[in-house]
CSV table of C-alpha atoms in Angstrom, one decimal:
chain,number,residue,atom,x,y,z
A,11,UNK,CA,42.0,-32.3,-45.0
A,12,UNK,CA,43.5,-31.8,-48.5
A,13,UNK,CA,41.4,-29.7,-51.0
A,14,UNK,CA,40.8,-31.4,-54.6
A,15,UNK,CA,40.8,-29.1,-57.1
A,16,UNK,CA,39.8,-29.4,-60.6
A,17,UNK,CA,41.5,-26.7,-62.1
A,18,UNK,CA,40.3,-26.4,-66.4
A,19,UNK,CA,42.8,-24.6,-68.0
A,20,UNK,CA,41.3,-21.8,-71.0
A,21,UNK,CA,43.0,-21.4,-74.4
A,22,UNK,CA,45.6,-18.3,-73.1
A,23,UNK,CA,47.4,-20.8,-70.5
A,24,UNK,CA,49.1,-22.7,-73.8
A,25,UNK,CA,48.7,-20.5,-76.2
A,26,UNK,CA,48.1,-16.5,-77.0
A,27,UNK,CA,46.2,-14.8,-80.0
A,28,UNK,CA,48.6,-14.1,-82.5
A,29,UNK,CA,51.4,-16.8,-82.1
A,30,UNK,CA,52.0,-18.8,-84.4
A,31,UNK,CA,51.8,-22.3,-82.2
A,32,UNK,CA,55.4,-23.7,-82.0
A,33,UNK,CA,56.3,-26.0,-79.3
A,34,UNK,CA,58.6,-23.2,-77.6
A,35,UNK,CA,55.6,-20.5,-77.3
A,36,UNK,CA,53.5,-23.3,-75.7
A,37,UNK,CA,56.0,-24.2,-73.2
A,38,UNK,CA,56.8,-20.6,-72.4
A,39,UNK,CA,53.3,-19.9,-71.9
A,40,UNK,CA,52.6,-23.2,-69.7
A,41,UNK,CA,56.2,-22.6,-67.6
A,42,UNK,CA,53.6,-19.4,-66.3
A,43,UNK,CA,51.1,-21.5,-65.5
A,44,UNK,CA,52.7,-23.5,-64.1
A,45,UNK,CA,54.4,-21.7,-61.6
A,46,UNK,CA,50.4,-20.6,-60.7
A,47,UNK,CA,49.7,-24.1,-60.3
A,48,UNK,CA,53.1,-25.0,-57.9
A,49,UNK,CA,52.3,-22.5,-55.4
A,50,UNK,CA,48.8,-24.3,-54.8
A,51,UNK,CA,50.3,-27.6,-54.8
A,52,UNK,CA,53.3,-26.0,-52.3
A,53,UNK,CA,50.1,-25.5,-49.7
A,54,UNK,CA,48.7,-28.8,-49.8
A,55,UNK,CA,46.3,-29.0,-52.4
A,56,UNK,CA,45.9,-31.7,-54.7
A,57,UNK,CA,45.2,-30.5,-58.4
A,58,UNK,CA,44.1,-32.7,-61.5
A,59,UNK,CA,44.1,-30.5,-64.9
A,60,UNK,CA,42.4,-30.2,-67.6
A,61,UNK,CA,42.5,-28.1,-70.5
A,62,UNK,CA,41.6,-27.3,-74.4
A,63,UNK,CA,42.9,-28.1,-78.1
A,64,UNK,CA,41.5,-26.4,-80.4
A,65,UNK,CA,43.5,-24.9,-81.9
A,66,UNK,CA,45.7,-28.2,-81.8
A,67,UNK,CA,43.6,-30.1,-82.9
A,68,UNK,CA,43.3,-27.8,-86.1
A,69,UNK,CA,46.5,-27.9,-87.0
A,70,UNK,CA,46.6,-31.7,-86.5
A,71,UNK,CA,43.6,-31.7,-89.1
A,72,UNK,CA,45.3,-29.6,-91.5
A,73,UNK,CA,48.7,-31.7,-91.3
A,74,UNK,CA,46.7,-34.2,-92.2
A,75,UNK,CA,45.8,-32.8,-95.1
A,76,UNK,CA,48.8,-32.1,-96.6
A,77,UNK,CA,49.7,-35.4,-95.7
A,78,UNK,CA,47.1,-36.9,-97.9
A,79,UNK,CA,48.4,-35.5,-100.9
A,80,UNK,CA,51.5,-38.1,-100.8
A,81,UNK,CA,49.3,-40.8,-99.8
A,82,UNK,CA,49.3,-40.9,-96.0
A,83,UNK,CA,46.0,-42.2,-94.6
A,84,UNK,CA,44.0,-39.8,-92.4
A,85,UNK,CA,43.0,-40.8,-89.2
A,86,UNK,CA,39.5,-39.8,-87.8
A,87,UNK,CA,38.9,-36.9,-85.3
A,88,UNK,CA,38.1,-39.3,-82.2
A,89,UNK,CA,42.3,-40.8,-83.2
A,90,UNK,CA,43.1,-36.7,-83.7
A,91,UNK,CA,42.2,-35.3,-80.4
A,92,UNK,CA,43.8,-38.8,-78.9
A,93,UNK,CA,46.7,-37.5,-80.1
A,94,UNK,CA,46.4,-33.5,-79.2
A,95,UNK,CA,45.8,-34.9,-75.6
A,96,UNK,CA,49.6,-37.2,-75.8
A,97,UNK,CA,51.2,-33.7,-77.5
A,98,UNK,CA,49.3,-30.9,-75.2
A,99,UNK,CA,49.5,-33.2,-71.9
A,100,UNK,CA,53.2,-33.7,-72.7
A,101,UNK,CA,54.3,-29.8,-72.8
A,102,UNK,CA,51.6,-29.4,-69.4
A,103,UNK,CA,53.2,-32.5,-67.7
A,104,UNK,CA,56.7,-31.6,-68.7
A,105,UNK,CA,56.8,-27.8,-67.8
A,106,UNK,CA,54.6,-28.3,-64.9
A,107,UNK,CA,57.4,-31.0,-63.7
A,108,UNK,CA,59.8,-28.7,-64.2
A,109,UNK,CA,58.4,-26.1,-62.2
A,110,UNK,CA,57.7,-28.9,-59.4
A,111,UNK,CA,61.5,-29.6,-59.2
A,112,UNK,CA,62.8,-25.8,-59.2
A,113,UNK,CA,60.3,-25.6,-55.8
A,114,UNK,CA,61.8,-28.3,-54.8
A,115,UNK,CA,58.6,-30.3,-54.4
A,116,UNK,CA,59.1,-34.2,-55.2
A,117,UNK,CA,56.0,-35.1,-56.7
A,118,UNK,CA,54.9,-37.4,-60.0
A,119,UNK,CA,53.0,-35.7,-62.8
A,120,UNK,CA,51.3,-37.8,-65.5
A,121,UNK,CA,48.9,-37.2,-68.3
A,122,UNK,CA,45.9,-40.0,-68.7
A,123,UNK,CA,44.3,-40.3,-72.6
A,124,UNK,CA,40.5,-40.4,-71.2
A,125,UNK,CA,37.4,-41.0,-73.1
A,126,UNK,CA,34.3,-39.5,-72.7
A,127,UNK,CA,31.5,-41.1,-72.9
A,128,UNK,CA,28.2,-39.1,-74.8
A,129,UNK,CA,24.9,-40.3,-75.5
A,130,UNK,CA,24.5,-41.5,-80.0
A,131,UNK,CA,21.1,-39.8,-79.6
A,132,UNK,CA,22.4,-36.7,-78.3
A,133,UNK,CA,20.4,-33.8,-80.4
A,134,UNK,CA,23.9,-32.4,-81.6
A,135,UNK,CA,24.2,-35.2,-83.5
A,136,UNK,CA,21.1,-34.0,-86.3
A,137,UNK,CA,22.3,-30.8,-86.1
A,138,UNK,CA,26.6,-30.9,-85.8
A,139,UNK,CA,27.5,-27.0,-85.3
A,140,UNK,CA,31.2,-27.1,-83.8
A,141,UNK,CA,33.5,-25.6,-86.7
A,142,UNK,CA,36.6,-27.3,-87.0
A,143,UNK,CA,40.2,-27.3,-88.6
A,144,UNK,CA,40.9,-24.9,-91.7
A,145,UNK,CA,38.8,-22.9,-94.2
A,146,UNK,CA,38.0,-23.3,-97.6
A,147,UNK,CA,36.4,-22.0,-100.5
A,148,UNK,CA,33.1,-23.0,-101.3
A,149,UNK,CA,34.2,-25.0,-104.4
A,150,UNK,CA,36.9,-26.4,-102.5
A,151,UNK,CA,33.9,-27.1,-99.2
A,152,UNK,CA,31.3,-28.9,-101.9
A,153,UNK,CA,33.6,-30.8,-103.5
A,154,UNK,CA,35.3,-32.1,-99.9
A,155,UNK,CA,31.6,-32.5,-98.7
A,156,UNK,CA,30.9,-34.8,-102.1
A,157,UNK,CA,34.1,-37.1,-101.0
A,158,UNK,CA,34.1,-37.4,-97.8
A,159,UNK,CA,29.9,-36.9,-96.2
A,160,UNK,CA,31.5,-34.6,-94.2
A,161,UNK,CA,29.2,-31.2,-93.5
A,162,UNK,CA,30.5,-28.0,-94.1
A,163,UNK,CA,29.3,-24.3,-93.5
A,164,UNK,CA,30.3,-20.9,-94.3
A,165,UNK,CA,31.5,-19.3,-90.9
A,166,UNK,CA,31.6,-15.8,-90.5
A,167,UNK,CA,32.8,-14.5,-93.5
A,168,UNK,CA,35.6,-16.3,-93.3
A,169,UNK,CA,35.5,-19.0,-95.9
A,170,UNK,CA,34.2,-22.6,-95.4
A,171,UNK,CA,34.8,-24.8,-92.3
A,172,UNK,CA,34.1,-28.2,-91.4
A,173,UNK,CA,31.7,-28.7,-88.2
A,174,UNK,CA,31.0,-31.7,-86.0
A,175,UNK,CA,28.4,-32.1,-83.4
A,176,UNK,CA,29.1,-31.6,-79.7
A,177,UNK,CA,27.6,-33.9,-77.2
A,178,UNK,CA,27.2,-32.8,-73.6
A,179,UNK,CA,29.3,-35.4,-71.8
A,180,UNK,CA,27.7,-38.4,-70.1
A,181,UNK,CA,30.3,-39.3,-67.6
A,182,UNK,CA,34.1,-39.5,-67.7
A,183,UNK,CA,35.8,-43.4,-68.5
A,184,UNK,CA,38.6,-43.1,-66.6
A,185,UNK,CA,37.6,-40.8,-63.4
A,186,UNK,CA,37.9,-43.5,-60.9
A,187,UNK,CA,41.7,-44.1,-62.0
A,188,UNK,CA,42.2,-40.2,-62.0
A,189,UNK,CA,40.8,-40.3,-58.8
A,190,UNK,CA,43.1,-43.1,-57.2
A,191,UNK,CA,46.2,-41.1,-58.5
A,192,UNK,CA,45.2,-37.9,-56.8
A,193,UNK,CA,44.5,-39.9,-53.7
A,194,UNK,CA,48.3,-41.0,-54.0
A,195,UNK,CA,49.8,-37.6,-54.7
A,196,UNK,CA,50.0,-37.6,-58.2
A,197,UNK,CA,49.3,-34.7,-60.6
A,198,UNK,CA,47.3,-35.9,-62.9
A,199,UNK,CA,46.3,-34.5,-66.6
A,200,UNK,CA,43.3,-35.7,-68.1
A,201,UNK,CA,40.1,-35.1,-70.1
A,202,UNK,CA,42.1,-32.6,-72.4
A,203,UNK,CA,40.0,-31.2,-75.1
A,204,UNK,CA,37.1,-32.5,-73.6
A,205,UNK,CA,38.2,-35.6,-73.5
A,206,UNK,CA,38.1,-38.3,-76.5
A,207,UNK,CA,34.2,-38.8,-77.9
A,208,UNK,CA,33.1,-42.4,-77.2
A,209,UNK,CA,29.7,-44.1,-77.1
A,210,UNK,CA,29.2,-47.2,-75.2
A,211,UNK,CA,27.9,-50.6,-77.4
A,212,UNK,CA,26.7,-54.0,-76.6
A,213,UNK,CA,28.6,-55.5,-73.8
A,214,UNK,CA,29.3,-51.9,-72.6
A,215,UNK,CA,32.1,-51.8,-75.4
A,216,UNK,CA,33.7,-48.4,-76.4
A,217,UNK,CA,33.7,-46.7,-80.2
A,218,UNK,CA,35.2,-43.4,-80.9
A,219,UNK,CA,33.2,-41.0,-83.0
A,220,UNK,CA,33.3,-38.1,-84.8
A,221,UNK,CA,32.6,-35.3,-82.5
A,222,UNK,CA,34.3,-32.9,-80.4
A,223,UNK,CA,33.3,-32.4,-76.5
A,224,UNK,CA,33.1,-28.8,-74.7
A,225,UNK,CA,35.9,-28.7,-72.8
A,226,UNK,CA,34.7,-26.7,-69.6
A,227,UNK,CA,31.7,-29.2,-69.5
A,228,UNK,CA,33.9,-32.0,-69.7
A,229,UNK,CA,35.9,-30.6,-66.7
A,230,UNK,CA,33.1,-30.2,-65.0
A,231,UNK,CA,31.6,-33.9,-65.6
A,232,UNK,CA,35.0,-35.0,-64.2
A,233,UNK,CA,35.0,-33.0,-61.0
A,234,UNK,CA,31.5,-34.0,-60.2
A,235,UNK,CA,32.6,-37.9,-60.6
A,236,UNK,CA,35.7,-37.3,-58.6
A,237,UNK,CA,33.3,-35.5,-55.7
A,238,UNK,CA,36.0,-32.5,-56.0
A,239,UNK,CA,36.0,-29.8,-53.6
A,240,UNK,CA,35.8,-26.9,-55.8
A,241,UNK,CA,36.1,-26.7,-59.9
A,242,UNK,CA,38.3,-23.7,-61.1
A,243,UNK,CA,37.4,-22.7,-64.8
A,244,UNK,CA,40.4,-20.3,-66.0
A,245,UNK,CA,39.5,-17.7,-69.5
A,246,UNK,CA,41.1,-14.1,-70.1
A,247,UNK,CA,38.9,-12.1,-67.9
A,248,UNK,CA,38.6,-11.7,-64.2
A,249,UNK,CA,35.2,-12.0,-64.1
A,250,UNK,CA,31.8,-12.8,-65.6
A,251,UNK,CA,30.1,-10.1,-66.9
A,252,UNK,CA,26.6,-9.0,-66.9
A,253,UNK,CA,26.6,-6.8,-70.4
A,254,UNK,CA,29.3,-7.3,-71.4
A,255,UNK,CA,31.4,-5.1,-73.8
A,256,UNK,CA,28.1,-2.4,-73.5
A,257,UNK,CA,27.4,0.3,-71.2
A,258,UNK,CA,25.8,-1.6,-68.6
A,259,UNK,CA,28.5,-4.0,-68.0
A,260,UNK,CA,28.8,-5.2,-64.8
A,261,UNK,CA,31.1,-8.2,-62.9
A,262,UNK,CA,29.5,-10.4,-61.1
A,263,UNK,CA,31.9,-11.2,-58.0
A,264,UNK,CA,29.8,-14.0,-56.4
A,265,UNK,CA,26.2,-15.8,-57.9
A,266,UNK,CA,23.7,-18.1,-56.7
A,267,UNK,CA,22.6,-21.2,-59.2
A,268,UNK,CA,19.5,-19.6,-59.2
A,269,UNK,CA,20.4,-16.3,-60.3
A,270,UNK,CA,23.0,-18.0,-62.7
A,271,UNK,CA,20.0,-19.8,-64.3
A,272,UNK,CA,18.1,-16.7,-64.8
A,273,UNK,CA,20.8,-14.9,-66.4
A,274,UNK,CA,21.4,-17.8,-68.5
A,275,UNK,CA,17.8,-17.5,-70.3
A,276,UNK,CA,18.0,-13.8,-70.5
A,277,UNK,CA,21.1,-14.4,-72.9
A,278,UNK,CA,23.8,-13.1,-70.9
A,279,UNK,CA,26.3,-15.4,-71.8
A,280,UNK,CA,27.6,-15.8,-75.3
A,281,UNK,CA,26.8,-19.2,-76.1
A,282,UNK,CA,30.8,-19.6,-78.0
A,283,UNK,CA,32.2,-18.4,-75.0
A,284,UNK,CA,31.3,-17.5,-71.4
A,285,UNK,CA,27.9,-19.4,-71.9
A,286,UNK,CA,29.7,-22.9,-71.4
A,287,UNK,CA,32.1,-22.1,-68.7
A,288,UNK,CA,29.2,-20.9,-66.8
A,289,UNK,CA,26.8,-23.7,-67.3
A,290,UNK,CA,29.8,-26.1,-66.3
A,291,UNK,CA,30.6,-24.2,-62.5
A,292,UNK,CA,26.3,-24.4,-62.3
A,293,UNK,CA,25.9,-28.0,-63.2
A,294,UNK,CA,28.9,-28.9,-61.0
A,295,UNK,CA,27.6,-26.3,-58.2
A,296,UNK,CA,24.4,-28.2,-58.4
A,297,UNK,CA,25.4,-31.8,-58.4
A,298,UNK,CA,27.7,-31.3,-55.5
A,299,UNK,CA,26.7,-28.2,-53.6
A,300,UNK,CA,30.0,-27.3,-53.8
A,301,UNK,CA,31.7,-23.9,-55.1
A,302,UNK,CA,33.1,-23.1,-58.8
A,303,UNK,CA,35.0,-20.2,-60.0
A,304,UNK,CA,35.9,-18.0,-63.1
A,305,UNK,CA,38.4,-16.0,-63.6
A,306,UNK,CA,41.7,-15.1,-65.1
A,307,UNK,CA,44.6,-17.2,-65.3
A,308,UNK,CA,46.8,-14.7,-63.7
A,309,UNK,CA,44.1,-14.7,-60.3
A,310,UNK,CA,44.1,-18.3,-60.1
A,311,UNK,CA,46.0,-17.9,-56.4
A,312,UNK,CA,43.5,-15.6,-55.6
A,313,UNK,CA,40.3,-17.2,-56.8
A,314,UNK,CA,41.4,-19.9,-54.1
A,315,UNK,CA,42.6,-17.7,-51.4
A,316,UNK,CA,41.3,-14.0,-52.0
A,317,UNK,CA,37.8,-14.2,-53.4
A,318,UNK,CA,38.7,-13.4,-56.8
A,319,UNK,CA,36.6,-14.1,-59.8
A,320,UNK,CA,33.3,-14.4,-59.9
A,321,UNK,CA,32.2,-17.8,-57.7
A,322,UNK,CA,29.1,-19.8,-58.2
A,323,UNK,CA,27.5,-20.8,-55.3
A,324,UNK,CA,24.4,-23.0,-54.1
């Protein structure tokens, strides 16, 4: 029987700290990843991906910007990551097509726009704390706040940044159709950035708002919904780490959803990084009794085959 595998990409599969973004260092990186991603598909597997847009997503937002300076009308964020999911799931679905063909493997890739639906009386919503797009001054932050009611913080040091809250997702839109396309031996690309924020109205109508969705959560919503057989969660390091970056740092090779719970309310996890990815592999772990896995992009063959990474078990 054909393994499913929900496989969330991390930012380094598209693109690396200090380029600049261009279309050709996104494709370069993704021709990599996808090569990773052929030689699962070459031994039978069927793989649905997902992946972030953060950065994207910012530079969407600050196009924007400039573009409202000779009158073009800004769209919200709910329309913005709509369309960092058509732009990011093109360069994926292209590259990964590519790579397809020169294994000779006939097989249709396609990207899906999904929507994610969250709850309107989700916490996050009182207290938004996601930064987004640029940063700003805090003259230039007030008098942006003034205009538009949008809420703005200083981050870091950094300047000023716009944040939004960020729902845990409530269940996928479209994971039934993703799942029928797998079933017929299609790649599919979906839920990208998260997925697009929606909450559901009278008559069970959907309404885009302004919010931005953890990505690995996202993932992990889907791959519960689509019963998948294992979730792969992909980041710049091997492992997870107990301590990390102090003397007592240790990898963890293979956890229980126990222990991962424990280590979870000792602080282990940074909550802006490894703290979500490892919450997503529990909650799917749990929901499914199935395994998840972290680990590097480069050891994605061998999370699968080899034990690599650190894999999250019941």
């Amino acid at each position: 029987m054909q393994e499913t595998l929900v496989v969330a990409l991390g930012g380094n599969a598209i693109l690396r700290p200090g380029q600049r973004g261009t279309a050709e260092e996104q494709r370069d990186n993704l021709r990599q990843t996808g090569r990773q991603l052929v030689r699962l598909i070459q031994r039978g597997h069927r793989v649905v991906v997902t992946h972030g847009n953060g950065p994207q997503v910012g530079a969407i937002l600050l196009q924007q910007e400039a573009g409202q300076a000779r009158g073009v009308a800004a769209m919200p964020l709910d329309v913005c990551g709509a369309q960092s999911q058509g732009l990011l799931g093109y360069l994926v679905q292209q590259t990964l097509y590519n790579e397809l063909v020169r294994a000779n493997i006939e097989k249709s890739v396609v990207t899906l726009v999904t929507q994610t639906v969250v709850d309107p009386g989700d916490p996050a919503f009182s207290r938004p704390t996601k930064p987004i797009g640029p940063f700003y001054t805090e003259d230039e932050a007030r008098a942006l706040a003034q205009r538009t009611g949008h809420v703005y913080v200083e981050d870091a040091g950094r300047g000023w940044r716009r944040v939004v809250p960020s729902p845990d997702p409530v269940a996928i839109v479209e994971a039934q159709t993703i799942r029928d396309l797998v079933e017929a031996g299609v790649v599919v690309i979906a839920v990208g950035g998260g997925g697009i924020p929606v909450v559901r109205e009278a008559g069970y109508s959907l309404t885009g708002v302004e919010a931005v969705i953890d990505k690995d959560l996202a993932a992990s919503r889907l791959a519960v919904q689509m019963q998948a057989d294992r979730l792969l969660v992909l980041t710049d390091v091997p492992w997870v780490y107990l301590g990390y970056r102090t003397p007592r740092q240790r990898p963890l090779t293979r956890v229980t959803v126990a222990e991962a719970r424990r280590y979870m309310e000792a602080g282990e996890f940074a909550p802006g990084s490894m703290g979500p990815k490892v919450r997503a592999c529990v909650e799917f772990v749990e929901r499914t009794g199935r395994p998840a896995v972290i680990t590097a992009l480069e050891r994605l063959e061998g999370a699968v085959y080899g034990g690599e990474g650190t894999t999250f078990v019941p």
